[in-house]
Coordinates of C-alpha atoms in Angstrom, one line a residue:
Chain A
M1446 CA 85.0 196.3 -24.4
D1447 CA 88.8 195.9 -23.9
S1448 CA 89.1 192.7 -25.9
A1449 CA 87.9 194.5 -29.0
A1450 CA 91.2 196.1 -29.9
P1451 CA 93.5 193.0 -29.9
V1452 CA 91.0 191.0 -31.8
A1453 CA 90.7 193.6 -34.5
V1454 CA 94.5 194.0 -34.7
S1455 CA 95.0 190.3 -35.0
A1456 CA 92.6 190.2 -37.9
M1457 CA 94.5 192.9 -39.8
P1458 CA 97.7 191.0 -40.9
Q1459 CA 95.5 188.4 -42.7
G1460 CA 93.9 191.2 -44.7
N1461 CA 97.3 192.7 -45.5
Q1462 CA 98.8 189.5 -46.8
G1463 CA 95.9 189.2 -49.2
P1464 CA 97.1 191.4 -52.1
K1465 CA 100.7 190.2 -51.6
A1466 CA 99.6 186.6 -52.0
N1467 CA 97.7 187.4 -55.1
H1468 CA 100.9 188.5 -56.9
G1469 CA 102.7 185.4 -55.6
S1470 CA 103.3 182.0 -57.1
T1471 CA 100.9 179.1 -57.5
P1472 CA 102.0 177.3 -54.3
R1473 CA 101.0 180.4 -52.3
E1474 CA 97.6 180.3 -54.0
D1475 CA 97.3 176.6 -53.2
Q1476 CA 98.1 177.4 -49.6
I1477 CA 95.4 180.0 -49.5
A1478 CA 92.9 177.7 -51.1
A1479 CA 93.7 175.1 -48.5
L1480 CA 93.3 177.7 -45.8
V1481 CA 89.9 178.7 -47.1
K1482 CA 88.9 175.1 -47.4
R1483 CA 89.9 174.3 -43.9
R1484 CA 88.2 177.5 -42.6
N1485 CA 85.0 176.6 -44.4
A1486 CA 85.1 173.1 -43.1
S1487 CA 85.4 174.3 -39.5
N1488 CA 82.6 176.7 -40.2
A1489 CA 80.3 173.9 -41.3
V1490 CA 81.3 171.7 -38.4
A1491 CA 80.7 174.4 -35.9
G1492 CA 77.4 175.3 -37.4
G1493 CA 76.4 171.6 -37.2
I1494 CA 77.4 171.3 -33.6
M1495 CA 75.5 174.4 -32.6
F1496 CA 72.4 173.2 -34.5
A1497 CA 72.7 170.0 -32.5
A1498 CA 72.9 171.9 -29.3
A1499 CA 69.8 173.9 -30.1
A1500 CA 68.0 170.8 -31.2
S1501 CA 68.9 169.0 -28.0
S1502 CA 66.5 171.4 -26.2
V1503 CA 63.7 169.8 -28.2
A1504 CA 65.1 166.4 -27.2
I1505 CA 64.7 167.4 -23.6
T1506 CA 61.0 168.1 -24.1
C1507 CA 60.6 164.8 -26.0
G1508 CA 62.5 163.1 -23.1
I1509 CA 60.1 164.6 -20.6
V1510 CA 57.0 163.5 -22.5
A1511 CA 58.5 160.1 -23.2
M1512 CA 59.5 159.4 -19.6
L1513 CA 56.1 160.6 -18.2
T1514 CA 54.2 158.5 -20.7
L1515 CA 56.3 155.3 -20.6
E1516 CA 56.7 155.3 -16.8
S1517 CA 53.0 156.1 -16.1
L1518 CA 51.7 153.4 -18.5
P1519 CA 52.3 150.6 -16.0
F1520 CA 50.4 152.7 -13.5
F1521 CA 47.4 153.1 -15.8
R1522 CA 47.5 149.4 -16.5
E1523 CA 46.7 148.9 -12.8
V1524 CA 44.4 151.9 -12.3
N1525 CA 41.6 152.9 -14.5
L1526 CA 42.0 156.4 -16.0
W1527 CA 38.4 157.2 -15.0
D1528 CA 39.0 156.2 -11.4
F1529 CA 42.2 158.2 -11.4
L1530 CA 40.3 161.3 -12.4
T1531 CA 37.2 160.9 -10.4
D1532 CA 37.9 158.9 -7.3
T1533 CA 37.9 161.2 -4.2
M1534 CA 40.5 159.4 -2.3
W1535 CA 44.3 159.2 -2.7
A1536 CA 45.7 156.4 -0.5
P1537 CA 48.5 154.7 -2.4
L1538 CA 50.0 152.9 0.6
F1539 CA 46.8 151.3 1.9
A1540 CA 46.3 147.5 1.7
A1541 CA 43.6 148.3 -0.8
P1542 CA 45.2 151.3 -2.5
R1543 CA 43.0 154.1 -3.9
Y1544 CA 44.3 156.4 -6.6
G1545 CA 42.0 159.4 -7.1
I1546 CA 44.0 162.5 -8.0
L1547 CA 41.2 164.9 -6.9
P1548 CA 42.5 165.4 -3.4
L1549 CA 46.0 166.3 -4.7
I1550 CA 44.4 168.6 -7.3
A1551 CA 42.4 170.2 -4.6
G1552 CA 45.5 170.8 -2.5
T1553 CA 47.3 172.3 -5.5
F1554 CA 44.3 174.4 -6.3
V1555 CA 43.9 175.9 -2.8
T1556 CA 47.5 176.7 -2.2
T1557 CA 47.7 178.3 -5.7
L1558 CA 44.6 180.3 -5.0
V1559 CA 46.0 181.7 -1.7
A1560 CA 49.3 182.4 -3.4
L1561 CA 47.6 184.3 -6.2
A1562 CA 45.5 186.3 -3.8
I1563 CA 48.8 187.7 -2.5
A1564 CA 51.0 187.8 -5.6
L1565 CA 48.6 189.2 -8.2
P1566 CA 47.5 192.4 -6.4
I1567 CA 50.9 193.2 -4.8
G1568 CA 52.8 192.3 -8.0
T1569 CA 50.5 194.4 -10.2
I1570 CA 50.7 197.4 -7.8
I1571 CA 54.5 197.2 -7.7
A1572 CA 54.6 197.0 -11.5
V1573 CA 52.2 200.0 -12.0
Y1574 CA 54.2 202.0 -9.4
L1575 CA 57.5 201.2 -10.9
S1576 CA 56.4 201.8 -14.5
E1577 CA 54.1 204.8 -14.1
F1578 CA 55.0 206.6 -10.8
A1579 CA 58.5 205.9 -9.6
P1580 CA 61.4 208.1 -10.6
H1581 CA 64.1 206.5 -12.7
T1582 CA 66.6 206.1 -9.9
V1583 CA 64.1 204.5 -7.5
R1584 CA 63.2 201.9 -10.2
E1585 CA 66.9 201.1 -10.8
V1586 CA 67.3 200.3 -7.1
I1587 CA 64.0 198.6 -6.4
K1588 CA 63.9 196.3 -9.5
P1589 CA 67.1 194.3 -8.6
A1590 CA 66.1 194.4 -4.9
T1591 CA 62.8 192.7 -5.5
E1592 CA 64.5 190.3 -7.9
L1593 CA 66.7 189.2 -4.9
L1594 CA 63.5 187.7 -3.6
S1595 CA 63.5 185.2 -6.5
A1596 CA 67.1 184.3 -5.7
V1597 CA 66.2 182.8 -2.3
P1598 CA 66.1 179.0 -2.6
T1599 CA 62.5 177.7 -2.2
I1600 CA 63.5 175.4 0.7
V1601 CA 64.5 178.5 2.7
F1602 CA 61.0 179.8 2.0
G1603 CA 59.6 176.5 3.2
Y1604 CA 61.5 176.8 6.4
F1605 CA 60.3 180.4 6.7
A1606 CA 56.6 179.4 6.2
L1607 CA 56.8 176.6 8.8
Q1608 CA 59.0 178.4 11.4
V1609 CA 57.9 182.0 11.1
V1610 CA 54.6 182.5 9.2
T1611 CA 52.6 179.6 10.7
P1612 CA 53.4 180.6 14.4
A1613 CA 52.5 184.2 13.4
L1614 CA 49.2 183.1 11.9
Q1615 CA 48.5 181.0 14.9
T1616 CA 48.3 184.1 17.1
F1617 CA 45.3 185.2 14.9
I1618 CA 43.8 181.8 14.2
P1619 CA 44.5 179.9 17.5
D1620 CA 43.3 176.4 16.3
L1621 CA 45.4 176.5 13.1
P1622 CA 47.3 173.3 12.7
T1623 CA 51.1 173.2 12.3
F1624 CA 50.8 172.2 8.7
N1625 CA 48.3 174.2 6.8
M1626 CA 47.7 175.4 3.2
L1627 CA 47.2 179.1 4.3
S1628 CA 50.8 179.6 5.5
A1629 CA 52.3 177.7 2.5
G1630 CA 50.1 179.7 0.1
I1631 CA 51.0 183.1 1.6
V1632 CA 54.7 182.4 1.4
M1633 CA 54.4 181.0 -2.1
G1634 CA 52.6 184.2 -3.0
I1635 CA 55.4 186.3 -1.7
M1636 CA 57.9 184.1 -3.6
I1637 CA 56.1 184.7 -7.0
I1638 CA 55.7 188.5 -6.5
P1639 CA 58.9 189.2 -8.5
Y1640 CA 57.8 187.0 -11.4
V1641 CA 54.5 188.8 -11.6
S1642 CA 55.8 192.3 -11.0
S1643 CA 58.7 192.1 -13.4
L1644 CA 56.7 190.6 -16.3
S1645 CA 53.8 193.0 -15.7
E1646 CA 56.2 195.9 -15.7
D1647 CA 57.7 194.8 -19.0
A1648 CA 54.1 194.7 -20.4
L1649 CA 53.3 198.2 -19.1
R1650 CA 56.5 199.7 -20.4
A1651 CA 55.8 198.3 -23.8
V1652 CA 52.8 200.6 -24.1
P1653 CA 54.0 203.6 -26.3
M1654 CA 54.6 207.0 -24.7
L1655 CA 52.3 208.5 -27.2
L1656 CA 49.3 207.0 -25.5
R1657 CA 50.3 208.4 -22.1
E1658 CA 51.0 211.8 -23.6
G1659 CA 47.6 211.9 -25.3
S1660 CA 46.1 211.1 -21.9
Y1661 CA 48.0 213.7 -20.0
G1662 CA 47.2 216.2 -22.8
M1663 CA 43.6 215.7 -22.1
G1664 CA 44.2 216.6 -18.5
A1665 CA 44.2 213.2 -17.0
S1666 CA 46.0 212.5 -13.7
R1667 CA 48.8 209.9 -13.4
M1668 CA 46.4 207.4 -11.9
Q1669 CA 43.7 207.9 -14.5
T1670 CA 46.3 207.5 -17.2
A1671 CA 47.7 204.3 -15.5
F1672 CA 44.3 202.7 -15.0
K1673 CA 42.3 203.9 -17.9
V1674 CA 44.9 204.0 -20.7
V1675 CA 48.1 202.1 -19.9
I1676 CA 46.6 199.0 -18.2
P1677 CA 43.9 198.4 -20.7
S1678 CA 46.5 198.6 -23.5
A1679 CA 48.8 196.2 -21.8
I1680 CA 46.0 193.8 -20.7
S1681 CA 47.2 190.7 -22.7
G1682 CA 50.7 191.2 -21.4
L1683 CA 49.4 191.4 -17.8
A1684 CA 47.4 188.3 -18.4
A1685 CA 50.5 186.5 -19.6
A1686 CA 52.3 187.6 -16.5
Y1687 CA 49.5 186.3 -14.3
I1688 CA 49.4 183.0 -16.1
L1689 CA 53.1 182.4 -15.7
G1690 CA 52.6 183.3 -12.0
I1691 CA 49.9 180.6 -11.8
S1692 CA 52.0 178.1 -13.5
R1693 CA 54.9 178.8 -11.0
A1694 CA 52.5 178.4 -8.1
I1695 CA 51.2 175.1 -9.4
G1696 CA 54.6 173.7 -9.9
E1697 CA 56.1 174.9 -6.7
T1698 CA 57.2 172.0 -4.5
M1699 CA 59.3 172.6 -1.5
I1700 CA 57.2 175.3 0.2
V1701 CA 54.1 173.1 0.2
A1702 CA 56.0 169.9 1.0
V1703 CA 57.4 171.6 4.1
A1704 CA 54.6 173.7 5.3
A1705 CA 51.3 172.3 4.0
G1706 CA 51.8 168.8 5.2
M1707 CA 51.9 165.5 3.3
Q1708 CA 48.4 164.2 4.0
P1709 CA 46.0 163.9 1.0
N1710 CA 42.9 165.8 2.0
L1711 CA 40.0 166.7 -0.2
T1712 CA 39.1 170.1 1.1
L1713 CA 38.8 173.7 0.0
D1714 CA 39.5 175.1 3.5
P1715 CA 43.0 176.8 3.4
R1716 CA 43.4 176.4 7.2
Q1717 CA 43.6 172.6 6.8
P1718 CA 46.7 170.6 6.0
A1719 CA 46.7 168.9 2.5
E1720 CA 49.0 167.4 0.0
T1721 CA 49.7 168.9 -3.4
I1722 CA 50.6 167.0 -6.6
T1723 CA 54.2 168.1 -6.2
A1724 CA 54.4 167.3 -2.5
Y1725 CA 53.2 163.8 -3.3
I1726 CA 56.0 163.2 -5.7
V1727 CA 58.5 164.4 -3.0
Q1728 CA 56.8 162.2 -0.3
V1729 CA 57.1 159.0 -2.4
S1730 CA 60.7 159.9 -3.4
L1731 CA 61.7 160.3 0.2
G1732 CA 60.4 156.9 1.1
D1733 CA 61.9 153.6 0.1
V1734 CA 59.6 152.8 -2.8
E1735 CA 60.9 150.1 -5.0
H1736 CA 61.5 150.6 -8.7
G1737 CA 58.7 149.1 -10.7
T1738 CA 55.9 149.1 -8.1
V1739 CA 52.6 150.8 -8.7
A1740 CA 53.6 153.5 -6.1
F1741 CA 56.8 154.1 -8.1
H1742 CA 54.9 154.6 -11.3
S1743 CA 52.2 156.7 -9.6
I1744 CA 54.7 159.6 -9.2
F1745 CA 55.0 159.7 -13.0
A1746 CA 51.2 159.7 -13.3
A1747 CA 51.1 162.6 -10.9
G1748 CA 53.9 164.3 -12.8
A1749 CA 52.1 163.8 -16.1
T1750 CA 49.0 165.5 -14.6
L1751 CA 51.2 168.4 -13.4
F1752 CA 52.9 168.6 -16.7
V1753 CA 49.7 168.8 -18.7
L1754 CA 48.4 171.6 -16.3
T1755 CA 51.5 173.8 -16.5
L1756 CA 52.1 173.1 -20.2
G1757 CA 48.6 174.3 -21.0
L1758 CA 49.1 177.5 -19.0
N1759 CA 52.5 178.1 -20.5
V1760 CA 51.4 177.8 -24.0
F1761 CA 48.5 180.1 -23.4
G1762 CA 50.7 182.6 -21.7
H1763 CA 53.2 182.5 -24.5
Y1764 CA 50.4 183.1 -27.0
L1765 CA 49.2 186.1 -25.0
R1766 CA 52.7 187.6 -24.8
K1767 CA 53.2 187.2 -28.5
R1768 CA 49.9 189.1 -29.0
Y1769 CA 50.8 192.1 -27.0
R1770 CA 54.3 192.3 -28.6
K1771 CA 52.6 192.4 -32.0
A1772 CA 50.1 195.1 -30.9
Y1773 CA 52.6 198.0 -31.2
Chain E
M759 CA 39.7 227.9 -12.6
D760 CA 36.4 227.7 -10.8
Q761 CA 36.1 226.2 -7.4
Q762 CA 34.7 222.9 -8.6
T763 CA 37.6 222.3 -11.0
A764 CA 40.1 223.1 -8.3
K765 CA 38.4 220.6 -6.1
I766 CA 38.6 217.9 -8.7
V767 CA 42.2 218.6 -9.4
A768 CA 43.0 218.5 -5.7
R769 CA 41.2 215.1 -5.5
R770 CA 43.1 213.7 -8.4
K771 CA 46.4 214.8 -7.0
R772 CA 45.5 213.2 -3.6
E773 CA 44.7 209.9 -5.4
D774 CA 48.0 210.0 -7.2
R775 CA 49.8 210.5 -3.9
L776 CA 47.8 207.8 -2.2
F777 CA 48.6 205.3 -5.0
K778 CA 52.3 206.3 -4.8
L779 CA 52.2 205.4 -1.1
L780 CA 50.4 202.2 -1.9
G781 CA 53.1 201.3 -4.4
I782 CA 55.9 202.0 -2.0
G783 CA 54.0 200.0 0.7
C784 CA 53.7 197.0 -1.5
T785 CA 57.4 197.1 -2.5
L786 CA 58.2 197.4 1.2
I787 CA 56.1 194.3 2.0
A788 CA 58.2 192.3 -0.5
L789 CA 61.5 193.7 0.9
A790 CA 60.4 193.5 4.5
T791 CA 59.6 189.8 4.1
L792 CA 63.1 189.3 2.8
A793 CA 64.4 191.2 5.8
V794 CA 62.4 189.2 8.3
L795 CA 63.4 185.9 6.6
L796 CA 67.1 186.8 6.7
G797 CA 66.7 188.2 10.3
N798 CA 65.0 185.0 11.5
L799 CA 67.6 182.8 9.9
L800 CA 70.5 184.8 11.5
Y801 CA 68.8 185.0 14.9
T802 CA 68.1 181.2 15.0
G803 CA 71.1 179.8 13.2
F804 CA 74.0 182.2 13.5
S805 CA 75.2 180.8 16.9
R806 CA 75.3 177.4 15.3
L807 CA 77.5 178.5 12.5
D808 CA 81.0 177.6 13.5
W809 CA 84.0 175.6 12.2
Q810 CA 82.6 172.4 13.7
F811 CA 79.3 172.8 11.8
L812 CA 81.1 173.5 8.5
T813 CA 83.4 170.5 8.8
S814 CA 81.3 167.7 10.4
F815 CA 79.3 164.9 8.8
P816 CA 75.6 164.6 9.6
S817 CA 74.9 163.0 13.0
R818 CA 72.0 161.7 15.0
K819 CA 72.9 164.4 17.6
A820 CA 72.0 167.9 16.4
E821 CA 74.9 169.6 18.2
S822 CA 77.6 167.4 16.5
A823 CA 76.0 167.4 13.0
G824 CA 77.5 169.4 10.2
I825 CA 77.3 170.2 6.5
L826 CA 80.6 168.8 5.2
A827 CA 79.1 166.1 3.1
A828 CA 76.4 168.4 1.8
S829 CA 78.8 171.2 0.9
V830 CA 81.1 168.9 -1.0
G831 CA 78.1 167.2 -2.6
T832 CA 76.7 170.5 -3.8
L833 CA 80.1 171.5 -5.3
A834 CA 80.5 168.2 -7.1
V835 CA 76.9 168.3 -8.5
I836 CA 77.3 172.0 -9.6
A837 CA 80.5 171.2 -11.4
V838 CA 78.7 168.6 -13.5
T839 CA 75.8 171.0 -14.0
A840 CA 78.1 173.8 -15.2
L841 CA 80.0 171.4 -17.6
T842 CA 76.7 170.4 -19.1
A843 CA 74.6 173.6 -19.2
V844 CA 77.3 176.1 -20.1
P845 CA 78.7 174.8 -23.4
L846 CA 75.3 173.4 -24.5
G847 CA 73.5 176.6 -23.6
I848 CA 75.9 179.0 -25.2
A849 CA 76.1 176.8 -28.4
A850 CA 72.3 176.7 -28.6
G851 CA 71.9 180.4 -28.0
V852 CA 74.5 181.3 -30.7
Y853 CA 72.7 179.0 -33.1
M854 CA 69.3 180.5 -32.5
E855 CA 70.5 184.1 -32.7
E856 CA 73.2 183.9 -35.4
Y857 CA 72.6 180.8 -37.6
A858 CA 68.9 180.1 -37.5
R859 CA 66.9 181.3 -40.5
K860 CA 63.2 181.8 -40.0
G861 CA 61.4 178.6 -40.6
R862 CA 59.3 175.9 -39.0
I863 CA 62.1 174.1 -37.3
N864 CA 63.4 177.2 -35.6
T865 CA 59.9 178.3 -34.5
I866 CA 59.6 174.9 -32.9
I867 CA 62.9 175.3 -31.1
E868 CA 62.0 178.7 -29.9
V869 CA 58.6 177.9 -28.6
N870 CA 60.1 174.8 -27.0
I871 CA 62.8 176.7 -25.1
A872 CA 60.1 179.1 -23.8
N873 CA 58.1 176.2 -22.6
L874 CA 61.0 174.4 -21.0
A875 CA 61.6 177.4 -18.8
G876 CA 58.1 177.0 -17.4
V877 CA 58.3 173.3 -16.7
P878 CA 58.2 172.8 -12.8
S879 CA 61.6 171.7 -11.5
V880 CA 60.1 168.5 -9.9
I881 CA 59.3 167.3 -13.4
Y882 CA 63.0 167.5 -14.4
G883 CA 63.5 165.3 -11.3
L884 CA 61.2 162.7 -12.8
L885 CA 63.0 163.0 -16.2
G886 CA 66.3 162.5 -14.4
L887 CA 65.0 159.5 -12.5
G888 CA 63.5 157.8 -15.5
L889 CA 66.3 158.7 -18.0
F890 CA 69.6 158.9 -16.1
V891 CA 69.0 156.8 -13.0
Y892 CA 67.2 153.9 -14.5
Y893 CA 67.4 154.0 -18.3
F894 CA 71.1 154.9 -18.6
H895 CA 71.8 153.1 -15.3
L896 CA 73.8 156.0 -13.8
G897 CA 72.3 155.3 -10.4
H898 CA 71.4 157.8 -7.7
S899 CA 74.7 159.5 -8.3
I900 CA 76.4 162.9 -8.5
L901 CA 76.4 162.4 -12.3
S902 CA 72.6 161.9 -12.6
A903 CA 72.0 164.8 -10.3
G904 CA 74.4 167.2 -12.1
L905 CA 73.0 166.3 -15.6
T906 CA 69.4 166.8 -14.4
L907 CA 70.2 170.2 -13.0
G908 CA 72.1 170.9 -16.2
L909 CA 69.0 170.3 -18.2
L910 CA 66.9 172.3 -15.7
V911 CA 69.0 175.5 -16.0
L912 CA 69.8 175.2 -19.8
P913 CA 67.0 177.6 -20.8
I914 CA 68.4 180.3 -18.5
V915 CA 71.8 180.1 -20.2
I916 CA 70.3 180.0 -23.7
V917 CA 68.1 183.0 -23.1
A918 CA 71.0 185.0 -21.5
T919 CA 73.2 184.2 -24.5
R920 CA 70.6 185.2 -27.0
E921 CA 69.9 188.5 -25.2
A922 CA 73.7 189.3 -25.0
L923 CA 74.2 188.6 -28.7
R924 CA 71.2 190.7 -29.6
T925 CA 72.8 193.8 -28.1
I926 CA 75.8 193.6 -30.4
P927 CA 75.2 196.0 -33.3
V928 CA 75.0 194.5 -36.9
H929 CA 77.9 196.7 -38.1
I930 CA 80.3 194.6 -36.0
R931 CA 79.3 191.5 -37.9
E932 CA 79.3 193.3 -41.2
A933 CA 82.9 194.6 -40.6
A934 CA 84.1 191.1 -39.9
Y935 CA 82.3 189.6 -42.9
A936 CA 83.8 192.4 -45.1
L937 CA 87.3 191.2 -44.1
G938 CA 86.4 187.7 -45.3
A939 CA 85.6 186.0 -42.1
T940 CA 83.4 183.0 -42.0
K941 CA 80.4 182.9 -39.8
W942 CA 82.2 180.7 -37.3
Q943 CA 85.1 183.2 -37.2
V944 CA 82.8 186.1 -36.6
V945 CA 81.2 184.1 -33.7
R946 CA 84.4 182.9 -32.2
H947 CA 86.5 186.0 -32.6
H948 CA 83.9 188.7 -32.0
L949 CA 80.4 187.9 -30.9
V950 CA 81.1 185.5 -28.1
R951 CA 83.8 187.8 -26.7
Y952 CA 81.6 190.9 -26.7
A953 CA 78.7 189.0 -25.3
L954 CA 80.8 187.5 -22.5
G955 CA 79.5 189.9 -19.9
G956 CA 75.9 189.0 -20.6
I957 CA 76.6 185.3 -20.9
S958 CA 78.5 185.2 -17.6
T959 CA 75.6 186.9 -15.9
G960 CA 73.3 184.3 -17.2
V961 CA 75.6 181.5 -16.2
I962 CA 76.0 182.7 -12.7
I963 CA 72.2 183.1 -12.3
A964 CA 71.7 179.6 -13.7
L965 CA 74.2 178.1 -11.3
S966 CA 72.8 180.0 -8.3
R967 CA 69.4 178.6 -9.3
A968 CA 70.8 175.1 -9.5
I969 CA 72.5 175.4 -6.1
G970 CA 69.1 176.2 -4.5
E971 CA 67.1 173.4 -6.2
T972 CA 65.8 170.8 -3.8
A973 CA 62.9 168.9 -5.3
P974 CA 64.5 167.4 -8.4
L975 CA 67.3 166.1 -6.3
I976 CA 64.9 164.5 -3.8
V977 CA 63.4 162.7 -6.8
I978 CA 66.8 161.7 -8.1
G979 CA 67.5 160.2 -4.7
A980 CA 69.8 162.5 -2.8
V981 CA 70.6 161.1 0.6
T982 CA 70.8 163.2 3.8
F983 CA 72.7 160.9 6.1
I984 CA 76.0 160.2 4.5
R985 CA 79.3 159.9 6.5
F986 CA 81.9 159.8 3.7
L987 CA 83.0 162.0 0.9
P988 CA 83.2 161.0 -2.8
T989 CA 86.7 159.9 -3.7
S990 CA 88.8 162.9 -4.6
P991 CA 89.6 163.1 -8.3
F992 CA 93.1 164.4 -7.4
E993 CA 94.0 161.4 -5.3
A994 CA 92.6 158.6 -7.3
P995 CA 94.9 157.0 -9.9
F996 CA 94.3 159.0 -13.1
P997 CA 92.7 157.3 -16.0
H998 CA 90.6 154.5 -14.4
H999 CA 89.5 155.9 -11.1
A1000 CA 89.7 159.7 -11.5
F1001 CA 86.0 159.9 -12.3
D1002 CA 84.8 157.6 -9.6
W1003 CA 83.3 160.5 -7.7
L1004 CA 80.7 160.9 -10.4
Q1005 CA 79.2 157.6 -9.4
S1006 CA 79.1 158.4 -5.7
P1007 CA 75.9 158.8 -3.8
F1008 CA 75.5 162.4 -2.6
A1009 CA 74.0 164.8 -0.2
V1010 CA 73.4 168.5 -1.1
L1011 CA 72.9 171.6 1.0
P1012 CA 69.2 172.3 0.3
N1013 CA 68.2 168.7 0.9
Q1014 CA 70.2 168.7 4.1
M1015 CA 68.3 171.8 5.2
F1016 CA 65.0 170.1 4.2
D1017 CA 65.8 167.0 6.3
W1018 CA 66.6 169.1 9.4
T1019 CA 63.5 171.4 8.8
S1020 CA 61.2 168.4 8.8
R1021 CA 62.5 167.0 12.1
P1022 CA 60.4 167.8 15.2
T1023 CA 63.1 169.0 17.6
E1024 CA 64.3 172.6 18.1
D1025 CA 68.0 171.7 17.9
F1026 CA 67.7 170.4 14.4
H1027 CA 65.7 173.5 13.4
R1028 CA 68.7 175.6 14.5
N1029 CA 70.9 173.4 12.2
A1030 CA 68.4 174.0 9.4
A1031 CA 68.6 177.8 9.9
A1032 CA 72.4 177.6 10.0
S1033 CA 72.5 175.7 6.7
G1034 CA 69.9 178.1 5.3
I1035 CA 72.3 181.0 6.1
V1036 CA 75.1 179.2 4.2
L1037 CA 72.8 178.5 1.3
I1038 CA 71.4 182.0 1.1
A1039 CA 74.9 183.6 1.5
V1040 CA 76.0 181.6 -1.5
T1041 CA 73.0 182.3 -3.7
L1042 CA 72.8 186.0 -2.8
T1043 CA 76.5 186.5 -3.3
L1044 CA 76.3 184.9 -6.7
N1045 CA 73.4 187.1 -7.7
A1046 CA 75.2 190.2 -6.5
V1047 CA 78.2 189.1 -8.6
A1048 CA 75.9 188.7 -11.5
I1049 CA 74.4 192.2 -11.1
F1050 CA 77.9 193.6 -10.8
V1051 CA 79.1 191.8 -13.9
R1052 CA 76.1 193.0 -15.9
Y1053 CA 76.7 196.5 -14.7
R1054 CA 80.4 196.5 -15.7
A1055 CA 79.7 194.9 -19.0
R1056 CA 77.2 197.6 -19.8
R1057 CA 79.5 200.4 -18.7
N1058 CA 82.5 199.2 -20.7
I1059 CA 80.7 198.8 -24.0
K1060 CA 80.6 201.8 -26.2
W1061 CA 79.6 200.9 -29.7

């Protein structure tokens, strides 16, 4: 890098003054001692500031947990935890409100499942192709190109699901409603392809060349090597990629809020409209819900449920990734 | 080679070719979706994209509505985000890579950052709503929104900083220490400068992500019908009112697009597509710049 030279040069004079200073008088030595002292002080201060910055990331997690707990407590004072987890109806704005999270969980589950049915096979095939089949130049072009897909804001994907994918699906399924989980799930699946493919590819490429060469040496074809040697060795890494994909799909908000509708609906049929946990949070935030009401606190309860789900998956995925890194 | 073996070899080669085709096909599905998405946005929205659209406030009538308030809002929010996430993220990254010794506290920080990156963005919105809007009484303001997005993209900056520092060989550090530099001097004079390419790539990606975020800002309370701009910091009298814009309510581009998308009429959908073009042009440009910066940084370094 260009800046290397001037920095190195500017460091030199200090070094050259060193021996001269040693022959010098006491005031000069005092001066150096003061310099060193000041230098060490700024070193300590800078270290402290940087530690504080790193520690602040822990404070964010604590902040999230604290907010979700504190703000959902008033909700659970009104609503029994057992009802929250088992009631089959979510109707917070009714005169006699019902708060059963199951319909929202069902919506989240179905959209996630549709997304995974798209993203896992396609993402895995792209990863295997890039890691085991594609020539180097193709990989260098395709990898950043697929990553562009993850640069598209999710609201644009939501627009795409509602305006392009749903009408296209309606030509095959004529009675498909405007808002449905199928379209939202498909687009969400396409959105998470790059996450799955790039993490899977990392896992596949972490498998040592020796294993592939052993397989080729035995006369195996590329495909046999890929599926019988490389994939089994990278399995925990692939699992980690899948789990992170699942956690993305569960937490995705705008696509489902735009395209899946905002009606809580306890169903497993992807052709129907339904509301996810994330879409509910958006729906309440869009309306004029007053601070301090049960409806206000209910978004924190929904958020806490979402947080517990994704945190569990992330911790598990992190553990799996650690494991495959250790393996070689 | 007998006939049977030749047959098996031929079959295996055919399988390989087929899988190669499948791989190319799947890659094309992903890229074709992107192409259809861009094509549809351009087809629907391009005719709407004129000077009037860029410089008008939102309106009840689709044809006289525009994205002025949303663009200015996005700029203001992203400025706050950058001022929060960049210094904090770089400092945290440097600490983790250069200062941290192996130990329980640092393992906690490390696992924690990995987990933060996986927290859904809407949850950051709830954090911002509870903490900044109500607990710190910052209101549904640009400041609350910017800080929230700052926390959201912090892990991206931290991870990019760490990765950039990791590529700097140890002998650079050792040479500096041998000349008597303190750790802070090594960091300030050498490591941060050599890592600048990688760090800027991460920062650009982080900001592009923040520009596209919709859900947390809905939760914070972004408005979509706003007919004034925040007070300009350059016009307000300096010490007392120069930061008034931070307290202003705000609209941002993705939320404006969401609002138009969820309206029933065709005209507003054209507006949504037009604002989508602007949004995607900004984020894709930023990503292209990031790729370019990364490429240049890699090319210029010869250790």
